[in-house]
Amino acid sequence: MLSELIDLERYPLDDPANPRLAAVVEEARSQLHTTGCAVIKDLVRPEAIARIDAEIVADAHTAHFSTQQMNPYFHTEPDPAYPDRHPVNTFIERSSGFIAGDAWAPDGAMQVLFSSPELTALIAECLDLPELHCYADPLAGLTANILEPGQQFTWHFDTNDFAITLLVDEATAGGRFQYVPGIRSADDEGFDAIQAVLEGGDLLHGELGVHTLELRPGDLQIFRGRHSLHRVTRVGNDSPARHAAIFAYTEEAGVIGRVARTKQLFGRVLPEHVDAERERVRSDALLD
Ligand SMILES: O=C(O)CCC(=O)C(=O)O
Ligand SMILES: [Fe+2]
């Protein structure tokens, strides 16, 4: 089954000791070390991408589309404790739809790829982590992010330490993934640099450290988004929609997302989210 999804000749995920795989891991680690972002080109076969795209198209009617003005921390309300011209009080449009984790057929290509122990192990190796688990959140674990023509996903930080994205359908105009590596750290919010990027509009600001990713359908992106501000630029009005599958993994097993963020992205929560909210333990003191 895995061989139908991944070219195991080029990427021998089924043979962890294979030097070809070791070279892939080494390259990904080096990219992650320098920019917080690694791309494994053409990891997923074109036929598998076509199957995943068909699943996304079939489930698109279940997507929760929302448009809001938000700050990089996914907040939508001003905070008088900060100046007006400050990342906390700078709100930009996010407009996109998410297909949630409970939409996928258990034996579909999307779910099989996400749950593959071989892929999970490869990603853990690339991130230099002893082990990874599929994010247990029943909605946010396995999602597809849909940007229709005219939509954009503005600058933000992820709540998770890293995200795995598989581009499935690309836009022909816009829809580019941009990021600023390490603009904040666990003990430095980096507000000034963030504000400079937020005020930079749609220009490419080399001096602000904005990277634009060259991503094609089938490429797997490993991204550390907790400290790197990032966005998906507005998809052109005449472009096809941009579809990306997002695979979330956690270092600990059994992690569940926050109630507010879940509502924001999916328009609903499940009882698991309400239960987990009570027991949440923070691992750092960043805004969100
Ligand atoms: O669609 C993507 O490439 C990533 C979007 C994103 O940054 C996110 O969902 O947090
Ligand atoms: Fe993100």
JSON list of C-alpha atoms in Angstrom, two decimals, residues 2 32 52-53 65-66 82 96 115 119 129 134 157 170 175 184 188 204-205:
[
{"chain": "A", "resi": 2, "resn": "LEU", "atom": "CA", "xyz": [2.76, 2.46, 0.96]},
{"chain": "A", "resi": 32, "resn": "LEU", "atom": "CA", "xyz": [15.71, 22.63, 9.13]},
{"chain": "A", "resi": 52, "resn": "ILE", "atom": "CA", "xyz": [-5.81, 12.69, -2.33]},
{"chain": "A", "resi": 53, "resn": "ASP", "atom": "CA", "xyz": [-7.08, 15.57, -4.42]},
{"chain": "A", "resi": 65, "resn": "PHE", "atom": "CA", "xyz": [-14.70, 28.50, 5.54]},
{"chain": "A", "resi": 66, "resn": "SER", "atom": "CA", "xyz": [-14.18, 31.62, 7.58]},
{"chain": "A", "resi": 82, "resn": "TYR", "atom": "CA", "xyz": [-0.28, 47.27, 23.80]},
{"chain": "A", "resi": 96, "resn": "SER", "atom": "CA", "xyz": [-9.63, 29.89, 4.09]},
{"chain": "A", "resi": 115, "resn": "SER", "atom": "CA", "xyz": [-1.00, 7.21, 9.73]},
{"chain": "A", "resi": 119, "resn": "LEU", "atom": "CA", "xyz": [6.32, 8.28, 7.23]},
{"chain": "A", "resi": 129, "resn": "LEU", "atom": "CA", "xyz": [13.16, 13.67, 17.62]},
{"chain": "A", "resi": 134, "resn": "CYS", "atom": "CA", "xyz": [-0.10, 11.41, 15.02]},
{"chain": "A", "resi": 157, "resn": "PHE", "atom": "CA", "xyz": [2.62, 31.56, 14.23]},
{"chain": "A", "resi": 170, "resn": "GLU", "atom": "CA", "xyz": [-1.22, 24.61, -6.52]},
{"chain": "A", "resi": 175, "resn": "GLY", "atom": "CA", "xyz": [-0.91, 31.00, -3.00]},
{"chain": "A", "resi": 184, "resn": "ARG", "atom": "CA", "xyz": [10.84, 34.96, 17.75]},
{"chain": "A", "resi": 188, "resn": "ASP", "atom": "CA", "xyz": [11.92, 36.82, 22.95]},
{"chain": "A", "resi": 204, "resn": "LEU", "atom": "CA", "xyz": [9.19, 40.47, -1.08]},
{"chain": "A", "resi": 205, "resn": "HIS", "atom": "CA", "xyz": [11.39, 41.89, 1.64]}
]
